Short mmCIF file of C-alpha atoms in Angstrom, two decimals:
data_model
loop_
_atom_site.label_atom_id
_atom_site.label_comp_id
_atom_site.label_asym_id
_atom_site.label_seq_id
_atom_site.Cartn_x
_atom_site.Cartn_y
_atom_site.Cartn_z
CA MET M 29 -216.81 16.81 115.47
CA LEU M 30 -219.57 18.29 116.55
CA ALA M 31 -221.83 19.27 113.50
CA PRO M 32 -221.81 23.30 114.03
CA ALA M 33 -224.71 25.75 113.70
CA ASP M 34 -222.85 29.02 111.77
CA SER M 35 -222.24 31.40 114.58
CA THR M 36 -219.92 28.14 115.84
CA LEU M 37 -217.76 28.19 112.85
CA ALA M 38 -215.44 31.33 113.40
CA ILE M 39 -212.54 30.65 116.03
CA VAL M 40 -212.15 32.60 119.28
CA PRO M 41 -210.82 36.27 118.58
CA THR M 42 -207.81 37.96 119.31
CA PHE M 43 -208.29 41.21 120.56
CA ASN M 44 -205.75 43.87 121.71
CA ALA M 45 -208.28 46.59 123.75
CA LEU M 46 -209.65 45.44 126.76
CA SER M 47 -213.24 47.11 125.66
CA ASP M 48 -213.70 44.43 123.11
CA ILE M 49 -213.91 42.15 125.75
CA TYR M 50 -215.42 43.68 128.88
CA THR M 51 -218.13 46.52 128.35
CA SER M 52 -217.59 47.97 132.14
CA ASP M 53 -215.15 48.68 134.88
CA LEU M 54 -212.44 48.89 132.10
CA LEU M 55 -209.85 50.07 135.10
CA LYS M 56 -210.69 47.93 136.85
CA HIS M 57 -209.82 44.60 134.43
CA ALA M 58 -206.53 46.83 133.28
CA ALA M 59 -205.16 47.06 136.44
CA ARG M 60 -205.15 43.31 136.93
CA PHE M 61 -204.58 42.30 133.27
CA GLN M 62 -201.22 44.61 134.83
CA LEU M 63 -200.80 43.27 137.61
CA LEU M 64 -200.71 39.39 135.78
CA THR M 65 -198.55 40.69 133.27
CA GLU M 66 -195.72 41.71 136.30
CA ALA M 67 -196.54 38.91 138.05
CA PHE M 68 -195.27 36.74 135.11
CA ILE M 69 -192.64 38.71 134.30
CA ALA M 70 -191.37 38.57 137.67
CA THR M 71 -191.77 34.88 137.98
CA TYR M 72 -190.45 33.69 134.54
CA GLY M 73 -188.04 36.35 133.49
CA PHE M 74 -190.30 37.29 130.66
CA LYS M 75 -193.14 39.25 128.91
CA PRO M 76 -196.03 36.77 128.08
CA SER M 77 -197.00 36.39 124.92
CA PHE M 78 -200.67 36.16 124.75
CA ILE M 79 -203.53 36.11 128.04
CA VAL M 80 -206.22 33.58 127.27
CA ARG M 81 -209.72 34.51 129.17
CA ALA M 82 -212.53 32.08 129.28
CA PRO M 83 -215.60 33.40 131.66
CA GLY M 84 -217.13 31.86 134.58
CA ARG M 85 -221.24 30.85 133.64
CA VAL M 86 -224.40 31.73 135.81
CA ASN M 87 -227.15 28.83 134.35
CA ILE M 88 -230.45 30.98 134.42
CA ILE M 89 -232.74 28.23 133.82
CA GLY M 90 -231.91 24.52 132.96
CA GLU M 91 -230.27 22.38 135.72
CA HIS M 92 -228.80 18.47 134.93
CA ILE M 93 -230.52 18.32 131.15
CA ASP M 94 -227.70 18.87 129.34
CA TYR M 95 -226.53 15.85 129.73
CA CYS M 96 -229.69 14.30 128.78
CA GLY M 97 -229.69 16.04 125.33
CA PHE M 98 -231.92 18.32 126.18
CA PRO M 99 -231.68 23.41 125.87
CA VAL M 100 -230.17 24.80 129.30
CA PHE M 101 -230.43 28.70 128.80
CA PRO M 102 -226.86 30.13 130.31
CA MET M 103 -225.38 33.32 129.76
CA ALA M 104 -221.58 33.83 130.89
CA ILE M 105 -220.61 36.61 133.77
CA VAL M 106 -217.91 38.93 134.14
CA PRO M 107 -215.75 37.04 136.68
CA ASP M 108 -213.46 34.89 134.59
CA SER M 109 -210.16 32.56 134.26
CA LEU M 110 -207.08 34.37 132.87
CA ILE M 111 -203.86 32.19 132.06
CA ALA M 112 -201.08 34.55 130.98
CA VAL M 113 -198.67 32.38 128.27
CA ARG M 114 -195.44 32.28 126.60
CA ALA M 115 -194.48 29.83 124.59
CA THR M 116 -190.75 27.49 125.19
CA ARG M 117 -188.57 25.61 123.63
CA GLU M 118 -188.39 23.13 126.41
CA HIS M 119 -190.81 19.81 126.87
CA ARG M 120 -192.07 21.16 129.91
CA ILE M 121 -195.74 22.62 131.14
CA ARG M 122 -194.78 25.66 133.97
CA LEU M 123 -198.10 26.56 136.24
CA ALA M 124 -198.02 29.05 138.28
CA ASN M 125 -200.45 30.61 139.89
CA ILE M 126 -200.87 34.55 141.01
CA ASN M 127 -202.81 32.98 144.40
CA PRO M 128 -199.65 31.89 146.51
CA LYS M 129 -202.67 29.19 147.89
CA TYR M 130 -202.37 27.22 144.98
CA PRO M 131 -198.80 25.37 144.61
CA SER M 132 -197.05 25.77 141.24
CA ARG M 133 -196.37 22.74 139.48
CA GLU M 134 -194.81 21.33 136.31
CA PHE M 135 -194.68 18.74 134.50
CA SER M 136 -193.26 16.66 130.45
CA CYS M 137 -195.40 17.80 127.63
CA GLU M 138 -194.02 14.98 124.79
CA SER M 139 -197.04 13.89 123.89
CA GLY M 140 -200.77 13.90 125.22
CA SER M 141 -200.39 10.18 126.23
CA SER M 142 -197.69 10.59 128.63
CA VAL M 143 -200.02 13.35 130.80
CA THR M 144 -200.85 11.56 133.83
CA ILE M 145 -203.96 13.12 135.99
CA ASN M 146 -204.54 11.73 139.39
CA ASN M 147 -208.30 12.39 140.05
CA THR M 148 -208.20 10.84 143.18
CA THR M 149 -206.01 14.19 144.51
CA HIS M 150 -207.92 18.17 144.01
CA GLU M 151 -205.76 19.98 141.98
CA TRP M 152 -206.75 22.93 140.40
CA THR M 153 -203.14 22.24 138.25
CA ASN M 154 -205.49 18.55 137.40
CA TYR M 155 -207.70 21.10 135.00
CA PHE M 156 -205.33 22.45 133.43
CA LYS M 157 -203.58 19.03 132.56
CA CYS M 158 -207.56 17.74 131.22
CA GLY M 159 -207.26 20.35 129.06
CA TYR M 160 -204.02 20.35 127.57
CA LYS M 161 -203.94 16.57 127.28
CA GLY M 162 -207.33 17.10 125.42
CA ALA M 163 -206.10 19.36 123.16
CA ILE M 164 -203.28 17.90 122.28
CA GLU M 165 -204.83 14.88 121.09
CA ALA M 166 -207.56 16.73 118.94
CA ILE M 167 -205.27 18.57 116.65
CA ASP M 168 -202.95 15.56 116.88
CA CYS M 169 -199.71 17.09 118.03
CA THR M 170 -196.97 14.84 118.14
CA ASN M 171 -194.42 17.64 118.95
CA PRO M 172 -195.66 20.07 121.47
CA GLN M 173 -194.19 23.29 122.39
CA GLY M 174 -193.35 23.73 126.19
CA MET M 175 -195.29 26.56 128.10
CA GLU M 176 -194.81 28.88 130.86
CA CYS M 177 -198.14 29.74 132.30
CA LEU M 178 -199.49 32.36 135.31
CA MET M 179 -203.12 31.77 135.67
CA ASP M 180 -205.38 34.29 137.70
CA GLY M 181 -209.18 33.53 138.56
CA SER M 182 -211.85 35.30 139.63
CA VAL M 183 -214.53 32.92 139.31
CA PRO M 184 -215.31 31.53 142.71
CA SER M 185 -214.34 27.65 142.93
CA SER M 186 -217.19 25.06 144.04
CA ALA M 187 -219.81 27.72 143.45
CA GLY M 188 -221.71 26.42 140.75
CA LEU M 189 -220.46 29.14 138.29
CA SER M 190 -217.98 27.34 136.52
CA SER M 191 -214.56 27.95 137.77
CA SER M 192 -213.24 24.65 136.71
CA SER M 193 -214.52 24.55 133.22
CA ALA M 194 -213.21 28.18 132.52
CA ILE M 195 -209.87 26.33 133.50
CA VAL M 196 -210.19 23.31 131.10
CA CYS M 197 -211.09 25.89 128.24
CA CYS M 198 -207.79 28.06 128.89
CA ALA M 199 -206.10 25.18 128.75
CA VAL M 200 -207.58 23.82 125.59
CA LEU M 201 -207.18 27.38 123.54
CA ALA M 202 -204.24 28.57 125.11
CA THR M 203 -202.32 24.64 123.96
CA MET M 204 -204.03 25.05 120.89
CA LYS M 205 -202.63 28.58 120.02
CA VAL M 206 -198.82 27.70 121.20
CA ASN M 207 -198.77 25.14 118.96
CA GLY M 208 -200.85 26.93 115.92
CA ARG M 209 -203.70 24.77 115.42
CA LEU M 210 -206.58 27.39 116.41
CA LEU M 211 -209.84 25.02 115.81
CA PRO M 212 -213.56 26.28 115.18
CA LYS M 213 -215.13 27.17 118.03
CA SER M 214 -217.42 24.26 118.22
CA ASP M 215 -214.84 21.69 117.77
CA ALA M 216 -212.95 23.88 121.03
CA VAL M 217 -215.95 23.28 122.56
CA GLU M 218 -215.74 19.26 121.82
CA THR M 219 -212.63 18.95 123.19
CA ALA M 220 -213.04 20.88 125.99
CA VAL M 221 -216.13 18.74 127.25
CA ALA M 222 -214.30 15.32 126.56
CA SER M 223 -210.86 16.90 128.14
CA GLU M 224 -212.69 17.51 131.70
CA ARG M 225 -214.34 14.19 131.71
CA TYR M 226 -210.58 13.37 132.65
CA ILE M 227 -211.24 14.22 135.62
CA GLY M 228 -213.87 11.91 136.55
CA THR M 229 -217.20 13.74 135.76
CA ASN M 230 -219.61 12.80 133.03
CA GLY M 231 -220.52 16.17 132.39
CA GLY M 232 -222.76 17.45 129.17
CA GLY M 233 -221.49 20.89 127.27
CA MET M 234 -223.37 23.55 128.64
CA ASP M 235 -220.28 25.69 130.36
CA GLN M 236 -218.12 24.93 128.26
CA THR M 237 -220.64 26.04 125.89
CA THR M 238 -221.44 29.31 127.38
CA SER M 239 -217.72 30.09 128.54
CA ILE M 240 -216.45 29.64 124.56
CA MET M 241 -219.49 30.72 122.35
CA SER M 242 -221.30 33.75 124.87
CA GLN M 243 -222.48 36.91 123.44
CA SER M 244 -222.21 40.28 125.35
CA GLN M 245 -226.00 41.02 126.49
CA SER M 246 -227.08 37.76 125.47
CA ALA M 247 -228.09 34.96 126.85
CA VAL M 248 -227.81 31.59 125.11
CA PHE M 249 -230.22 29.35 124.38
CA ILE M 250 -227.98 25.72 123.77
CA GLU M 251 -229.15 22.93 121.97
CA PHE M 252 -226.73 19.67 121.94
CA ASP M 253 -228.61 17.21 119.73
CA PRO M 254 -229.09 16.21 117.02
CA GLU M 255 -226.56 19.14 116.77
CA LEU M 256 -224.53 21.54 118.47
CA LYS M 257 -226.46 25.08 117.99
CA ILE M 258 -226.41 27.98 119.31
CA THR M 259 -229.22 30.76 119.49
CA PRO M 260 -228.25 34.42 121.43
CA VAL M 261 -231.54 35.16 122.95
CA LYS M 262 -231.81 39.02 124.98
CA PHE M 263 -234.03 39.18 128.12
CA PRO M 264 -237.40 41.36 127.06
CA SER M 265 -236.97 45.13 127.68
CA THR M 266 -238.90 46.01 131.09
CA ASP M 267 -239.01 49.20 132.98
CA PRO M 268 -236.96 48.80 135.40
CA GLN M 269 -234.60 46.95 133.68
CA ILE M 270 -234.30 42.84 134.60
CA THR M 271 -230.87 42.38 136.48
CA PHE M 272 -230.04 39.24 137.51
CA VAL M 273 -228.23 38.88 141.63
CA ILE M 274 -225.48 35.73 142.05
CA ALA M 275 -225.62 34.84 145.48
CA ASN M 276 -223.00 31.93 147.09
CA THR M 277 -224.48 29.78 149.65
CA LEU M 278 -220.52 29.65 150.10
CA VAL M 279 -221.65 25.52 151.14
CA VAL M 280 -218.73 23.78 149.44
CA SER M 281 -219.71 20.93 147.08
CA ASP M 282 -217.49 19.91 144.89
CA LYS M 283 -218.86 17.67 141.98
CA ALA M 284 -215.61 15.95 141.23
CA VAL M 285 -215.35 14.98 145.04
CA THR M 286 -218.94 13.80 145.31
CA ALA M 287 -218.99 12.52 141.77
CA PRO M 288 -220.00 9.02 142.71
CA VAL M 289 -222.82 9.23 144.84
CA CYS M 290 -223.87 13.16 143.99
CA TYR M 291 -223.41 14.51 140.14
CA ASN M 292 -222.16 10.97 137.96
CA LEU M 293 -225.02 9.46 140.13
CA ARG M 294 -227.87 11.45 138.38
CA VAL M 295 -225.69 11.24 135.30
CA VAL M 296 -226.24 7.41 135.34
CA GLU M 297 -229.62 7.57 136.94
CA THR M 298 -230.97 9.86 133.68
CA ARG M 299 -229.36 7.28 131.37
CA ILE M 300 -230.88 4.06 132.75
CA GLY M 301 -233.60 5.81 132.63
CA ALA M 302 -233.66 6.85 128.85
CA LEU M 303 -232.58 2.68 128.55
CA ILE M 304 -236.18 1.51 130.31
CA LEU M 305 -238.08 4.05 128.63
CA ALA M 306 -237.17 3.10 125.31
CA LYS M 307 -237.88 0.06 125.83
CA HIS M 308 -241.34 1.16 127.41
CA LEU M 309 -242.34 3.40 124.02
CA GLY M 310 -241.05 -0.43 121.78
CA ILE M 311 -238.59 1.52 120.01
CA ALA M 312 -235.45 0.36 122.06
CA ASN M 313 -234.41 -2.01 119.17
CA ARG M 314 -234.47 0.84 116.64
CA ALA M 315 -231.20 1.54 114.57
CA ALA M 316 -231.13 5.54 115.95
CA CYS M 317 -231.71 4.12 119.68
CA LYS M 318 -228.80 1.16 119.36
CA ALA M 319 -226.61 3.23 117.87
CA ILE M 320 -226.27 6.54 120.40
CA ASP M 321 -223.70 5.75 123.10
CA PRO M 322 -225.43 7.45 125.41
CA LEU M 323 -228.87 6.70 124.90
CA THR M 324 -230.12 9.90 126.10
CA PHE M 325 -233.85 11.07 126.93
CA LYS M 326 -233.44 13.51 124.33
CA VAL M 327 -232.70 10.60 121.75
CA VAL M 328 -235.88 8.67 123.23
CA MET M 329 -238.19 11.59 122.70
CA ASP M 330 -236.87 12.38 118.91
CA GLU M 331 -237.26 8.92 117.84
CA TYR M 332 -240.18 8.42 119.77
CA PHE M 333 -241.79 11.44 117.83
CA ALA M 334 -239.43 10.47 114.65
CA THR M 335 -242.45 9.62 112.19
CA GLN M 336 -244.59 12.94 112.93
CA ASP M 337 -244.95 15.89 110.25
CA THR M 338 -243.85 19.06 112.25
CA ALA M 339 -243.04 20.40 108.94
CA GLY M 340 -244.55 24.40 109.05
CA SER M 341 -245.04 24.26 113.09
CA ASP M 342 -243.37 26.60 115.48
CA ASP M 343 -240.44 24.55 117.06
CA MET M 344 -241.19 25.84 120.33
CA GLN M 345 -244.41 24.42 119.91
CA VAL M 346 -243.03 21.19 119.03
CA TRP M 347 -240.59 21.41 122.21
CA ILE M 348 -243.90 21.83 124.41
CA ASP M 349 -245.88 19.00 122.85
CA HIS M 350 -242.80 16.51 122.81
CA LEU M 351 -242.17 17.17 126.32
CA GLY M 352 -245.50 17.22 127.89
CA ALA M 353 -246.10 13.79 126.41
CA MET M 354 -242.69 12.18 127.30
CA LEU M 355 -243.79 14.01 130.95
CA GLN M 356 -246.54 12.01 130.61
CA ALA M 357 -244.86 8.77 129.17
CA SER M 358 -242.44 8.70 132.15
CA THR M 359 -244.77 8.26 134.81
CA GLU M 360 -246.18 5.72 133.22
CA ALA M 361 -243.10 4.14 132.53
CA PHE M 362 -241.61 4.54 136.25
CA GLY M 363 -244.30 4.77 138.56
CA ALA M 364 -244.48 1.09 139.77
CA HIS M 365 -241.62 2.24 141.44
CA PRO M 366 -242.08 5.10 142.92
CA ASP M 367 -239.47 4.32 145.70
CA GLY M 368 -236.24 3.35 143.50
CA TYR M 369 -235.28 0.30 141.90
CA THR M 370 -232.24 -1.69 142.74
CA ARG M 371 -229.32 -2.42 140.42
CA GLU M 372 -231.12 -5.96 140.27
CA GLN M 373 -234.49 -4.60 138.94
CA MET M 374 -233.49 -2.38 136.46
CA ALA M 375 -231.28 -4.74 134.79
CA ALA M 376 -234.36 -7.50 135.01
CA VAL M 377 -236.38 -5.01 133.06
CA LEU M 378 -233.54 -4.74 130.08
CA ASN M 379 -233.05 -8.20 129.83
CA ILE M 380 -229.28 -7.90 130.98
CA THR M 381 -227.27 -9.20 134.88
CA PRO M 382 -226.43 -6.10 136.99
CA ASP M 383 -222.49 -6.28 135.82
CA ALA M 384 -223.77 -5.72 132.17
CA LEU M 385 -225.80 -2.68 132.98
CA SER M 386 -222.77 -1.53 134.50
CA THR M 387 -220.63 -1.78 131.38
CA VAL M 388 -223.75 -0.13 129.00
CA VAL M 389 -223.37 3.23 131.52
CA HIS M 390 -219.65 3.13 132.06
CA GLU M 391 -219.27 2.67 135.64
CA ASP M 392 -215.72 1.76 134.69
CA ARG M 393 -214.91 4.77 134.32
CA PHE M 394 -217.51 6.89 136.32
CA PRO M 395 -218.17 5.16 139.05
CA VAL M 396 -221.43 5.72 141.45
CA ARG M 397 -222.97 4.22 144.31
CA ALA M 398 -226.52 3.65 145.42
CA GLN M 399 -228.86 1.29 146.82
CA ARG M 400 -231.26 2.47 144.66
CA PHE M 401 -232.68 4.73 141.66
CA LYS M 402 -234.64 7.22 141.26
CA LEU M 403 -235.68 7.25 138.33
CA LEU M 404 -239.34 8.58 137.81
CA GLN M 405 -238.01 11.86 139.53
CA ARG M 406 -235.24 11.96 137.94
CA ALA M 407 -237.21 11.92 134.14
CA GLN M 408 -239.97 13.69 135.91
CA HIS M 409 -237.72 16.58 136.76
CA ALA M 410 -235.11 16.31 133.13
CA PHE M 411 -238.65 16.45 130.89
CA SER M 412 -240.03 19.16 133.08
CA GLU M 413 -237.33 20.77 133.02
CA ALA M 414 -236.58 21.09 129.37
CA LEU M 415 -240.18 22.47 129.27
CA ARG M 416 -239.39 25.33 131.52
CA VAL M 417 -235.86 25.92 129.25
CA VAL M 418 -238.11 26.28 126.54
CA LYS M 419 -240.82 28.18 127.67
CA PHE M 420 -238.45 31.05 129.26
CA ARG M 421 -237.23 31.20 125.54
CA GLN M 422 -240.42 31.56 124.21
CA ILE M 423 -241.57 34.19 126.52
CA CYS M 424 -238.20 35.87 126.13
CA GLU M 425 -238.57 35.95 122.41
CA SER M 426 -242.36 36.75 122.37
CA GLY M 427 -242.75 40.56 122.52
CA ASP M 428 -246.10 40.19 124.01
CA THR M 429 -246.10 43.61 125.78
CA ARG M 430 -249.16 41.74 127.27
CA ILE M 431 -247.01 39.93 129.50
CA ASN M 432 -245.70 40.61 133.33
CA TYR M 433 -242.23 39.19 131.86
CA CYS M 434 -240.97 39.29 135.53
CA SER M 435 -243.53 37.31 137.13
CA ALA M 436 -243.58 35.03 134.16
CA LEU M 437 -239.85 33.96 133.85
CA GLY M 438 -239.69 34.04 137.43
CA ASP M 439 -242.42 31.82 137.81
CA LEU M 440 -240.69 29.30 135.79
CA MET M 441 -237.27 29.75 138.07
CA ASN M 442 -239.64 28.74 140.75
CA CYS M 443 -240.32 25.41 140.08
CA SER M 444 -237.45 24.74 138.44
CA GLN M 445 -235.85 25.72 142.21
CA ASP M 446 -239.31 23.14 143.47
CA SER M 447 -237.99 20.69 141.04
CA CYS M 448 -234.02 20.73 141.95
CA ARG M 449 -235.21 19.86 145.31
CA ASP M 450 -238.22 17.51 145.28
CA LEU M 451 -237.21 15.48 141.92
CA PHE M 452 -233.39 15.97 141.50
CA GLU M 453 -232.42 16.15 145.59
CA CYS M 454 -229.72 18.51 144.05
CA SER M 455 -229.94 21.41 146.49
CA CYS M 456 -229.52 21.88 150.52
CA PRO M 457 -230.60 23.59 153.22
CA GLU M 458 -228.48 26.70 152.77
CA ILE M 459 -229.89 26.98 148.87
CA ASP M 460 -233.57 26.45 150.16
CA GLU M 461 -233.62 28.98 152.98
CA LEU M 462 -231.16 31.80 150.68
CA CYS M 463 -233.89 31.10 148.37
CA ALA M 464 -236.73 31.76 150.47
CA LEU M 465 -235.58 34.82 152.11
CA ALA M 466 -234.68 35.82 148.14
CA ARG M 467 -238.59 35.23 147.31
CA ARG M 468 -239.81 37.63 150.33
CA SER M 469 -236.89 40.17 149.74
CA GLY M 470 -238.26 41.32 146.03
CA SER M 471 -237.30 38.35 143.44
CA PHE M 472 -239.42 37.06 141.77
CA GLY M 473 -237.79 34.21 140.92
CA SER M 474 -234.85 32.46 142.13
CA ARG M 475 -233.32 28.88 141.67
CA LEU M 476 -229.82 27.08 142.49
CA THR M 477 -227.47 27.24 139.81
CA GLY M 478 -224.84 24.95 138.44
CA ALA M 479 -225.20 21.40 139.87
CA GLY M 480 -226.39 22.28 143.30
CA TRP M 481 -225.71 20.50 146.74
CA GLY M 482 -224.12 24.13 147.89
CA GLY M 483 -222.80 26.67 146.03
CA CYS M 484 -224.34 29.93 144.42
CA THR M 485 -228.19 31.18 143.60
CA VAL M 486 -229.77 33.26 140.15
CA HIS M 487 -232.75 35.41 141.66
CA LEU M 488 -234.61 37.57 139.02
CA VAL M 489 -234.33 41.47 140.48
CA LEU M 490 -235.73 44.82 138.66
CA LYS M 491 -233.01 47.28 138.45
CA ASP M 492 -234.30 49.67 141.10
CA ARG M 493 -234.39 47.08 144.09
CA VAL M 494 -231.02 45.31 143.80
CA GLY M 495 -229.93 47.76 146.58
CA SER M 496 -232.17 46.43 148.99
CA PHE M 497 -232.16 43.13 147.89
CA ILE M 498 -228.20 42.56 148.39
CA THR M 499 -229.32 43.86 151.80
CA ALA M 500 -231.95 41.98 153.29
CA LEU M 501 -229.96 38.89 151.70
CA LYS M 502 -226.49 39.95 154.27
CA GLN M 503 -228.80 40.91 156.48
CA GLY M 504 -230.99 37.78 156.55
CA PHE M 505 -228.51 34.91 155.61
CA TYR M 506 -224.56 36.16 155.48
CA ALA M 507 -224.88 37.87 158.81
CA LYS M 508 -226.65 34.36 159.92
CA HIS M 509 -224.56 32.20 158.80
CA VAL M 510 -220.49 33.67 158.04
CA PRO M 511 -221.12 36.35 160.73
CA ASN M 512 -217.20 37.77 160.57
CA ILE M 513 -217.22 37.16 156.86
CA ASN M 514 -215.34 40.52 155.64
CA ASP M 515 -216.48 42.99 153.14
CA GLU M 516 -213.88 41.69 149.79
CA ALA M 517 -215.41 38.74 150.66
CA LEU M 518 -219.12 39.53 150.48
CA SER M 519 -218.75 41.60 147.84
CA ASP M 520 -217.57 38.21 145.75
CA ALA M 521 -220.52 36.06 147.20
CA ILE M 522 -223.56 38.48 146.34
CA PHE M 523 -223.41 40.16 143.49
CA VAL M 524 -225.18 41.94 140.13
CA THR M 525 -224.00 40.50 136.67
CA THR M 526 -224.88 40.67 132.88
CA PRO M 527 -224.36 38.82 129.80
CA GLY M 528 -220.63 38.72 129.38
CA ASN M 529 -219.09 37.81 126.20
CA GLY M 530 -216.82 34.39 125.32
CA ALA M 531 -213.73 33.30 125.33
CA ALA M 532 -210.80 35.26 124.41
CA PHE M 533 -207.09 36.14 123.33
CA TYR M 534 -205.61 39.07 124.33
CA THR M 535 -202.34 40.72 122.83
CA PHE M 536 -199.75 43.38 123.58
CA ASP M 537 -199.17 44.54 120.12
#
């Protein structure tokens, strides 16, 4: 299991007051919980034992680098997944959704190994089944309890706000609770991360970590290597206050469907890049590099500087120095192939066959399709994005009143978007258009958030300009692209968010 920092030792909390979960709009949330409870009774004939809640997340900065081993800077948002649950004595899991467009399903729960997931079919219950299967295996449960479940989700799907991970986290936590084995948060995170890979996406751990570990009023600086470490970070105090607006392009990109040419391909490119960079730096045969599967850019960086004495040095400055050196090294390692490598060229550099290379990067589980692999661009993005994340935290914690926080943080967000567009190629025309409009309309920093190729954007805006900013985006983007959108859908597409709480159980006692 993950080696937790102190803040990860606790289990997910249980509350019987919504004020312990949400910090505003309590009447709205109370009505939603009441509706879910009444719908559960109407569906199953009994009151639920508890409701498990896991939020979505917005990544402020640090895109596509969690699976490279580098830190990220997300925060939980208020939109969340709720699942009302009741244990039964039957060996069946019954799943229903409060939204009638999502069909009800049920399956046998005799053991985790008996759960089959058809990841060729895009089905909402697959995400629950992933979490259920992973949880049963994690707690080594041989005689699992049956469950009746009713879900209600307010995180927009396929929008880059981790709606799928919120479902997986809910399923993991509900399954553990029903079967009497609630694990520490760190282990629950590890279980959720591994579980979601059953759907066929080779993700990192940012989404699940944020959903389970977050604290109200703070973003989280998440480090994954050499162990999971969570550092709450508050945004600087400014007048007017810094706020973040999420704006959905409404371009749908489901990463489970497009994975072979988008998400999983980027993962494979960074993994092969790490192998070749280690060889270029002369450390590929060191035990630390050979023992890790998969090898990541973070492991390569740490091993290259393993003999450097950093005792007494500022941690953030060490990050900055090391990442800067790796940026230069990656240019030297991959610069001869600015248009990318073929499979044969990459295999030749590593002195293995193309088939052996596919095995090393686990294409049997996560297949990809590409003619050329752009290792230079992907490495440059990974190292420079990690550098921006570290600098973002450094600015937030500086306490230096001479800094123009909005400009400094906004510049990093804008550079991140440029890198996502030009180096990692995970943007899309609608994201580029929306970010450009946002900057002209008062945003200090605008970028995609989530996997990209569609979905949501995030914008740093001062609180007193939020109203005019949202109006400008509604008129300049949404009126143009979705002129017939209704008010409710538009409110769901663009909204202000603040750092929210992580996962929790709600009971009726």
